[in-house]
């Protein structure tokens, strides 16, 4: 996904340079477009380069850049008509506004906000999800904002109303909406949180929070899973509130990852996003 998006951006940059050189009257249009789209295209390209530098060997990274340059150098024929160049500029401008749900738009958003995920919502690139009419959320309506680049997916657990996955479904970060019906007399407080966890989950910390004006609890946990071959783990923040005989849980998680991997840094990067989503959650019964 990173390589494809990086190649797309390099190709787009080459095309814009070609337009400026071949049609001097459009040079100001190209420069204005590049200036206005720096928050998306330039930021995405910079973040992808950091990712590739980290994930690839130096020789592999250099080979990739050379392959892209070699491929683009083959396009030497001039643009046939000025109208074609103008149409291309219109398409790039439309793409910079990311108004569609195409795969490339979601990839651009994913990488542009890879370093600060919460800014995708604060910059207005979001969708509003509601459980109204959802078969798993009878008599309960929950509304939350979700980053536009995240993908909504069905969940296997009956209590999980909906889950969302980063990088258009390809990432390791998830947001879950879960609604439980606790036993009669249940009271949510910090003392009952350890009792709610399964034996494979360690409680790291708790914190008193507010969700839609209702007092609740945030619990940071780490769950160890033991699949057939190797142990894996998930680090999560669970934001919980009890209302009208129901327990609402908004869970932001990282993983699964190898049990030896430290997920604390990654969780801290996404914690502002998880908290922002919960701060804007609305609950109706």
mmCIF file of C-alpha atoms in Angstrom:
data_model
loop_
_atom_site.group_PDB
_atom_site.id
_atom_site.type_symbol
_atom_site.label_atom_id
_atom_site.label_comp_id
_atom_site.label_asym_id
_atom_site.label_seq_id
_atom_site.Cartn_x
_atom_site.Cartn_y
_atom_site.Cartn_z
ATOM 1 C CA UNK A 1 0.000 0.000 0.000
ATOM 2 C CA UNK A 2 2.854 2.370 0.814
ATOM 3 C CA UNK A 3 4.731 1.534 -2.398
ATOM 4 C CA UNK A 4 1.629 1.931 -4.570
ATOM 5 C CA UNK A 5 0.715 5.278 -3.004
ATOM 6 C CA UNK A 6 4.312 6.508 -3.202
ATOM 7 C CA UNK A 7 4.480 5.587 -6.898
ATOM 8 C CA UNK A 8 1.181 7.374 -7.481
ATOM 9 C CA UNK A 9 2.480 10.570 -5.850
ATOM 10 C CA UNK A 10 5.771 10.467 -7.771
ATOM 11 C CA UNK A 11 3.871 9.986 -11.032
ATOM 12 C CA UNK A 12 1.556 12.868 -10.210
ATOM 13 C CA UNK A 13 4.502 15.143 -9.386
ATOM 14 C CA UNK A 14 6.180 14.238 -12.693
ATOM 15 C CA UNK A 15 2.989 14.985 -14.621
ATOM 16 C CA UNK A 16 2.632 18.392 -12.938
ATOM 17 C CA UNK A 17 6.231 19.253 -13.808
ATOM 18 C CA UNK A 18 5.597 18.242 -17.413
ATOM 19 C CA UNK A 19 2.544 20.510 -17.591
ATOM 20 C CA UNK A 20 4.506 23.480 -16.226
ATOM 21 C CA UNK A 21 7.267 22.993 -18.781
ATOM 22 C CA UNK A 22 5.057 22.343 -21.811
ATOM 23 C CA UNK A 23 2.341 24.914 -21.038
ATOM 24 C CA UNK A 24 3.896 28.004 -19.354
ATOM 25 C CA UNK A 25 0.456 29.617 -19.155
ATOM 26 C CA UNK A 26 -0.570 26.859 -16.710
ATOM 27 C CA UNK A 27 2.513 27.201 -14.492
ATOM 28 C CA UNK A 28 0.732 29.457 -11.984
ATOM 29 C CA UNK A 29 -2.155 26.956 -11.805
ATOM 30 C CA UNK A 30 0.264 24.132 -11.043
ATOM 31 C CA UNK A 31 2.071 26.122 -8.344
ATOM 32 C CA UNK A 32 -1.212 27.142 -6.703
ATOM 33 C CA UNK A 33 -2.399 23.538 -6.738
ATOM 34 C CA UNK A 34 0.846 22.304 -5.186
ATOM 35 C CA UNK A 35 0.666 24.983 -2.487
ATOM 36 C CA UNK A 36 -2.947 24.230 -1.563
ATOM 37 C CA UNK A 37 -2.490 20.455 -1.501
ATOM 38 C CA UNK A 38 0.716 20.324 0.550
ATOM 39 C CA UNK A 39 -1.161 19.131 3.663
ATOM 40 C CA UNK A 40 -2.292 16.004 1.834
ATOM 41 C CA UNK A 41 0.133 15.070 -0.951
ATOM 42 C CA UNK A 42 3.412 16.371 0.480
ATOM 43 C CA UNK A 43 2.650 15.161 3.991
ATOM 44 C CA UNK A 44 1.656 11.715 2.707
ATOM 45 C CA UNK A 45 4.814 11.450 0.607
ATOM 46 C CA UNK A 46 7.043 12.475 3.515
ATOM 47 C CA UNK A 47 5.436 9.973 5.895
ATOM 48 C CA UNK A 48 5.672 7.170 3.328
ATOM 49 C CA UNK A 49 9.371 7.857 2.879
ATOM 50 C CA UNK A 50 9.876 7.537 6.651
ATOM 51 C CA UNK A 51 7.970 4.234 6.634
ATOM 52 C CA UNK A 52 9.917 2.814 3.692
ATOM 53 C CA UNK A 53 13.237 3.880 5.191
ATOM 54 C CA UNK A 54 12.293 2.008 8.352
ATOM 55 C CA UNK A 55 10.834 -1.110 6.737
ATOM 56 C CA UNK A 56 13.258 -1.626 3.837
ATOM 57 C CA UNK A 57 16.973 -2.148 3.646
ATOM 58 C CA UNK A 58 18.793 0.881 2.264
ATOM 59 C CA UNK A 59 19.627 -0.976 -0.959
ATOM 60 C CA UNK A 60 15.967 -2.007 -1.392
ATOM 61 C CA UNK A 61 14.744 1.528 -0.817
ATOM 62 C CA UNK A 62 17.236 2.954 -3.334
ATOM 63 C CA UNK A 63 16.290 0.288 -5.860
ATOM 64 C CA UNK A 64 12.617 1.176 -5.472
ATOM 65 C CA UNK A 65 13.281 4.878 -6.083
ATOM 66 C CA UNK A 66 15.418 4.053 -9.124
ATOM 67 C CA UNK A 67 12.690 1.812 -10.536
ATOM 68 C CA UNK A 68 10.116 4.585 -10.200
ATOM 69 C CA UNK A 69 12.438 7.131 -11.827
ATOM 70 C CA UNK A 70 13.223 4.710 -14.653
ATOM 71 C CA UNK A 71 9.556 4.034 -15.272
ATOM 72 C CA UNK A 72 8.618 7.728 -15.349
ATOM 73 C CA UNK A 73 11.520 8.587 -17.679
ATOM 74 C CA UNK A 74 9.920 6.466 -20.400
ATOM 75 C CA UNK A 75 7.063 8.946 -20.799
ATOM 76 C CA UNK A 76 8.772 11.452 -23.105
ATOM 77 C CA UNK A 77 5.992 12.170 -25.595
ATOM 78 C CA UNK A 78 4.488 15.660 -25.233
ATOM 79 C CA UNK A 79 0.935 16.120 -23.966
ATOM 80 C CA UNK A 80 -1.227 16.247 -27.083
ATOM 81 C CA UNK A 81 -3.620 19.009 -26.068
ATOM 82 C CA UNK A 82 -3.693 21.786 -23.483
ATOM 83 C CA UNK A 83 -7.243 20.652 -22.638
ATOM 84 C CA UNK A 84 -5.824 17.317 -21.470
ATOM 85 C CA UNK A 85 -3.472 19.124 -19.104
ATOM 86 C CA UNK A 86 -6.287 21.294 -17.771
ATOM 87 C CA UNK A 87 -8.481 18.231 -17.191
ATOM 88 C CA UNK A 88 -5.633 16.581 -15.293
ATOM 89 C CA UNK A 89 -5.218 19.641 -13.069
ATOM 90 C CA UNK A 90 -8.939 19.519 -12.281
ATOM 91 C CA UNK A 91 -8.641 15.854 -11.301
ATOM 92 C CA UNK A 92 -5.658 16.536 -9.031
ATOM 93 C CA UNK A 93 -7.548 19.395 -7.380
ATOM 94 C CA UNK A 94 -10.563 17.158 -6.804
ATOM 95 C CA UNK A 95 -8.300 14.441 -5.408
ATOM 96 C CA UNK A 96 -6.724 16.918 -2.980
ATOM 97 C CA UNK A 97 -10.161 17.585 -1.477
ATOM 98 C CA UNK A 98 -10.633 13.819 -0.813
ATOM 99 C CA UNK A 99 -14.387 13.983 -1.215
ATOM 100 C CA UNK A 100 -14.705 10.431 -2.558
ATOM 101 C CA UNK A 101 -14.265 7.014 -0.928
ATOM 102 C CA UNK A 102 -11.844 5.590 -3.470
ATOM 103 C CA UNK A 103 -8.966 3.371 -2.412
ATOM 104 C CA UNK A 104 -6.341 5.943 -3.395
ATOM 105 C CA UNK A 105 -8.096 8.710 -1.429
ATOM 106 C CA UNK A 106 -8.203 6.561 1.700
ATOM 107 C CA UNK A 107 -4.559 5.589 1.202
ATOM 108 C CA UNK A 108 -3.538 9.254 0.877
ATOM 109 C CA UNK A 109 -5.401 10.128 4.079
ATOM 110 C CA UNK A 110 -3.939 7.136 5.926
ATOM 111 C CA UNK A 111 -0.373 8.153 5.144
ATOM 112 C CA UNK A 112 -0.902 11.904 5.446
ATOM 113 C CA UNK A 113 -2.086 11.435 9.049
ATOM 114 C CA UNK A 114 0.117 8.472 9.894
ATOM 115 C CA UNK A 115 2.184 10.546 12.317
ATOM 116 C CA UNK A 116 -0.806 12.243 14.013
ATOM 117 C CA UNK A 117 -3.943 10.115 13.448
ATOM 118 C CA UNK A 118 -6.315 12.370 15.430
ATOM 119 C CA UNK A 119 -5.756 15.262 13.021
ATOM 120 C CA UNK A 120 -7.670 13.406 10.320
ATOM 121 C CA UNK A 121 -10.846 14.107 12.307
ATOM 122 C CA UNK A 122 -9.905 17.619 13.456
ATOM 123 C CA UNK A 123 -9.183 18.538 9.808
ATOM 124 C CA UNK A 124 -12.677 17.403 8.858
ATOM 125 C CA UNK A 125 -11.922 14.100 7.124
ATOM 126 C CA UNK A 126 -14.478 11.967 8.933
ATOM 127 C CA UNK A 127 -17.672 9.998 8.738
ATOM 128 C CA UNK A 128 -20.392 9.921 11.361
ATOM 129 C CA UNK A 129 -21.434 6.402 12.304
ATOM 130 C CA UNK A 130 -24.710 5.677 14.066
ATOM 131 C CA UNK A 131 -26.063 2.391 15.368
ATOM 132 C CA UNK A 132 -29.628 3.526 14.679
ATOM 133 C CA UNK A 133 -31.416 0.686 12.908
ATOM 134 C CA UNK A 134 -28.514 -1.720 13.465
ATOM 135 C CA UNK A 135 -29.842 -5.226 14.275
ATOM 136 C CA UNK A 136 -27.338 -5.637 17.136
ATOM 137 C CA UNK A 137 -28.231 -2.331 18.805
ATOM 138 C CA UNK A 138 -31.900 -2.744 19.628
ATOM 139 C CA UNK A 139 -33.298 0.201 21.652
ATOM 140 C CA UNK A 140 -29.869 1.857 21.771
ATOM 141 C CA UNK A 141 -28.435 4.525 19.497
ATOM 142 C CA UNK A 142 -24.756 5.404 19.622
ATOM 143 C CA UNK A 143 -23.217 8.026 17.328
ATOM 144 C CA UNK A 144 -19.462 8.589 16.925
ATOM 145 C CA UNK A 145 -17.093 10.206 14.401
ATOM 146 C CA UNK A 146 -14.725 7.872 12.537
ATOM 147 C CA UNK A 147 -11.682 8.834 10.406
ATOM 148 C CA UNK A 148 -12.612 8.679 6.732
ATOM 149 C CA UNK A 149 -9.678 6.397 5.915
ATOM 150 C CA UNK A 150 -10.865 3.688 8.346
ATOM 151 C CA UNK A 151 -13.035 0.808 7.142
ATOM 152 C CA UNK A 152 -16.253 -0.334 8.838
ATOM 153 C CA UNK A 153 -16.368 -4.101 9.311
ATOM 154 C CA UNK A 154 -18.752 -6.607 10.848
ATOM 155 C CA UNK A 155 -17.599 -8.270 14.056
ATOM 156 C CA UNK A 156 -18.014 -11.885 15.157
ATOM 157 C CA UNK A 157 -18.774 -11.183 18.829
ATOM 158 C CA UNK A 158 -22.524 -10.659 19.318
ATOM 159 C CA UNK A 159 -21.931 -7.764 21.745
ATOM 160 C CA UNK A 160 -19.747 -5.896 19.235
ATOM 161 C CA UNK A 161 -22.012 -3.666 17.176
ATOM 162 C CA UNK A 162 -19.368 -2.498 14.727
ATOM 163 C CA UNK A 163 -15.626 -2.403 14.351
ATOM 164 C CA UNK A 164 -13.422 -0.075 12.299
ATOM 165 C CA UNK A 165 -9.907 -0.780 11.042
ATOM 166 C CA UNK A 166 -7.232 1.726 10.031
ATOM 167 C CA UNK A 167 -5.652 1.957 6.573
ATOM 168 C CA UNK A 168 -8.981 1.115 4.904
ATOM 169 C CA UNK A 169 -9.069 -2.250 6.657
ATOM 170 C CA UNK A 170 -5.364 -3.087 6.258
ATOM 171 C CA UNK A 171 -3.997 -1.663 9.525
ATOM 172 C CA UNK A 172 -3.487 -3.117 12.983
ATOM 173 C CA UNK A 173 -5.448 -0.403 14.798
ATOM 174 C CA UNK A 174 -9.130 -0.922 15.561
ATOM 175 C CA UNK A 175 -12.065 0.886 17.115
ATOM 176 C CA UNK A 176 -14.957 -1.193 18.474
ATOM 177 C CA UNK A 177 -18.421 -0.277 19.711
ATOM 178 C CA UNK A 178 -19.624 -2.863 22.221
ATOM 179 C CA UNK A 179 -22.913 -2.902 24.159
ATOM 180 C CA UNK A 180 -23.440 -5.327 27.046
ATOM 181 C CA UNK A 181 -26.455 -6.036 29.217
ATOM 182 C CA UNK A 182 -24.895 -6.509 32.676
ATOM 183 C CA UNK A 183 -26.450 -8.377 35.584
ATOM 184 C CA UNK A 184 -29.113 -6.662 37.660
ATOM 185 C CA UNK A 185 -27.563 -4.341 40.239
ATOM 186 C CA UNK A 186 -24.306 -3.871 38.315
ATOM 187 C CA UNK A 187 -22.474 -0.654 39.208
ATOM 188 C CA UNK A 188 -19.518 0.489 37.105
ATOM 189 C CA UNK A 189 -16.542 1.696 39.124
ATOM 190 C CA UNK A 190 -12.800 1.140 39.220
ATOM 191 C CA UNK A 191 -13.067 -1.714 41.725
ATOM 192 C CA UNK A 192 -15.162 -3.915 39.401
ATOM 193 C CA UNK A 193 -12.957 -3.458 36.326
ATOM 194 C CA UNK A 194 -10.459 -6.239 37.250
ATOM 195 C CA UNK A 195 -13.383 -8.639 37.702
ATOM 196 C CA UNK A 196 -14.588 -7.902 34.170
ATOM 197 C CA UNK A 197 -11.317 -9.004 32.551
ATOM 198 C CA UNK A 198 -10.502 -12.547 31.463
ATOM 199 C CA UNK A 199 -7.424 -14.335 32.904
ATOM 200 C CA UNK A 200 -5.376 -13.570 29.772
ATOM 201 C CA UNK A 201 -5.772 -9.802 30.175
ATOM 202 C CA UNK A 202 -3.628 -7.612 32.426
ATOM 203 C CA UNK A 203 -5.007 -4.340 33.752
ATOM 204 C CA UNK A 204 -2.419 -1.559 33.416
ATOM 205 C CA UNK A 205 -4.319 1.490 34.692
ATOM 206 C CA UNK A 206 -7.773 2.991 35.129
ATOM 207 C CA UNK A 207 -9.062 6.549 34.959
ATOM 208 C CA UNK A 208 -12.360 8.307 35.612
ATOM 209 C CA UNK A 209 -13.792 9.830 32.419
ATOM 210 C CA UNK A 210 -16.995 11.377 31.072
ATOM 211 C CA UNK A 211 -18.872 10.120 28.004
ATOM 212 C CA UNK A 212 -21.787 12.225 26.745
ATOM 213 C CA UNK A 213 -22.156 13.807 30.175
ATOM 214 C CA UNK A 214 -22.152 10.451 31.988
ATOM 215 C CA UNK A 215 -19.362 9.425 34.333
ATOM 216 C CA UNK A 216 -17.457 6.346 33.239
ATOM 217 C CA UNK A 217 -14.158 4.490 33.449
ATOM 218 C CA UNK A 218 -11.201 4.184 31.076
ATOM 219 C CA UNK A 219 -9.125 1.019 31.436
ATOM 220 C CA UNK A 220 -5.836 0.353 29.678
ATOM 221 C CA UNK A 221 -5.238 -3.373 29.249
ATOM 222 C CA UNK A 222 -2.983 -5.824 27.469
ATOM 223 C CA UNK A 223 -4.334 -9.175 26.354
ATOM 224 C CA UNK A 224 -2.130 -12.182 25.630
ATOM 225 C CA UNK A 225 -3.479 -14.707 23.123
ATOM 226 C CA UNK A 226 -2.036 -18.143 22.508
ATOM 227 C CA UNK A 227 -2.769 -19.271 18.931
ATOM 228 C CA UNK A 228 -1.478 -22.621 17.627
ATOM 229 C CA UNK A 229 2.099 -21.460 16.951
ATOM 230 C CA UNK A 230 3.169 -18.275 18.741
ATOM 231 C CA UNK A 231 1.805 -16.035 21.478
ATOM 232 C CA UNK A 232 0.486 -12.668 20.351
ATOM 233 C CA UNK A 233 -0.856 -9.665 22.228
ATOM 234 C CA UNK A 234 -3.230 -6.731 21.907
ATOM 235 C CA UNK A 235 -2.933 -3.414 23.748
ATOM 236 C CA UNK A 236 -6.196 -1.525 24.250
ATOM 237 C CA UNK A 237 -7.989 1.385 25.832
ATOM 238 C CA UNK A 238 -11.549 0.620 26.927
ATOM 239 C CA UNK A 239 -13.821 3.598 27.563
ATOM 240 C CA UNK A 240 -16.910 2.397 29.466
ATOM 241 C CA UNK A 241 -20.100 3.973 30.750
ATOM 242 C CA UNK A 242 -23.254 2.436 32.237
ATOM 243 C CA UNK A 243 -26.632 3.913 31.309
ATOM 244 C CA UNK A 244 -30.237 2.625 31.266
ATOM 245 C CA UNK A 245 -29.313 -0.957 32.241
ATOM 246 C CA UNK A 246 -26.641 -1.202 29.548
ATOM 247 C CA UNK A 247 -22.859 -1.038 29.571
ATOM 248 C CA UNK A 248 -21.393 0.855 26.629
ATOM 249 C CA UNK A 249 -17.765 0.223 25.705
ATOM 250 C CA UNK A 250 -15.713 2.084 23.111
ATOM 251 C CA UNK A 251 -12.483 0.164 22.579
ATOM 252 C CA UNK A 252 -9.405 1.398 20.747
ATOM 253 C CA UNK A 253 -6.747 -1.256 20.223
ATOM 254 C CA UNK A 254 -3.355 -1.951 18.656
ATOM 255 C CA UNK A 255 -2.445 -5.402 17.376
ATOM 256 C CA UNK A 256 -2.297 -8.305 17.330
ATOM 257 C CA UNK A 257 1.478 -8.279 17.449
ATOM 258 C CA UNK A 258 4.235 -10.606 18.582
ATOM 259 C CA UNK A 259 4.289 -11.042 22.350
ATOM 260 C CA UNK A 260 7.831 -9.618 22.442
ATOM 261 C CA UNK A 261 6.804 -6.349 20.783
ATOM 262 C CA UNK A 262 6.309 -3.207 22.871
ATOM 263 C CA UNK A 263 2.963 -1.669 21.852
ATOM 264 C CA UNK A 264 3.068 1.211 24.338
ATOM 265 C CA UNK A 265 4.532 3.758 21.902
ATOM 266 C CA UNK A 266 2.024 2.907 19.173
ATOM 267 C CA UNK A 267 -0.862 3.102 21.614
ATOM 268 C CA UNK A 268 0.275 6.522 22.845
ATOM 269 C CA UNK A 269 0.287 7.746 19.230
ATOM 270 C CA UNK A 270 -3.332 6.657 18.728
ATOM 271 C CA UNK A 271 -4.589 7.547 22.216
ATOM 272 C CA UNK A 272 -5.454 11.156 21.217
ATOM 273 C CA UNK A 273 -7.596 9.768 18.375
ATOM 274 C CA UNK A 274 -9.380 7.266 20.618
ATOM 275 C CA UNK A 275 -10.051 9.947 23.231
ATOM 276 C CA UNK A 276 -11.276 12.412 20.594
ATOM 277 C CA UNK A 277 -13.781 9.875 19.242
ATOM 278 C CA UNK A 278 -15.098 9.066 22.717
ATOM 279 C CA UNK A 279 -15.338 12.761 23.644
ATOM 280 C CA UNK A 280 -17.742 13.250 20.727
ATOM 281 C CA UNK A 281 -19.789 10.079 21.322
ATOM 282 C CA UNK A 282 -23.527 10.469 21.821
ATOM 283 C CA UNK A 283 -25.715 7.838 23.520
ATOM 284 C CA UNK A 284 -29.504 7.640 23.276
ATOM 285 C CA UNK A 285 -31.815 5.012 24.762
#
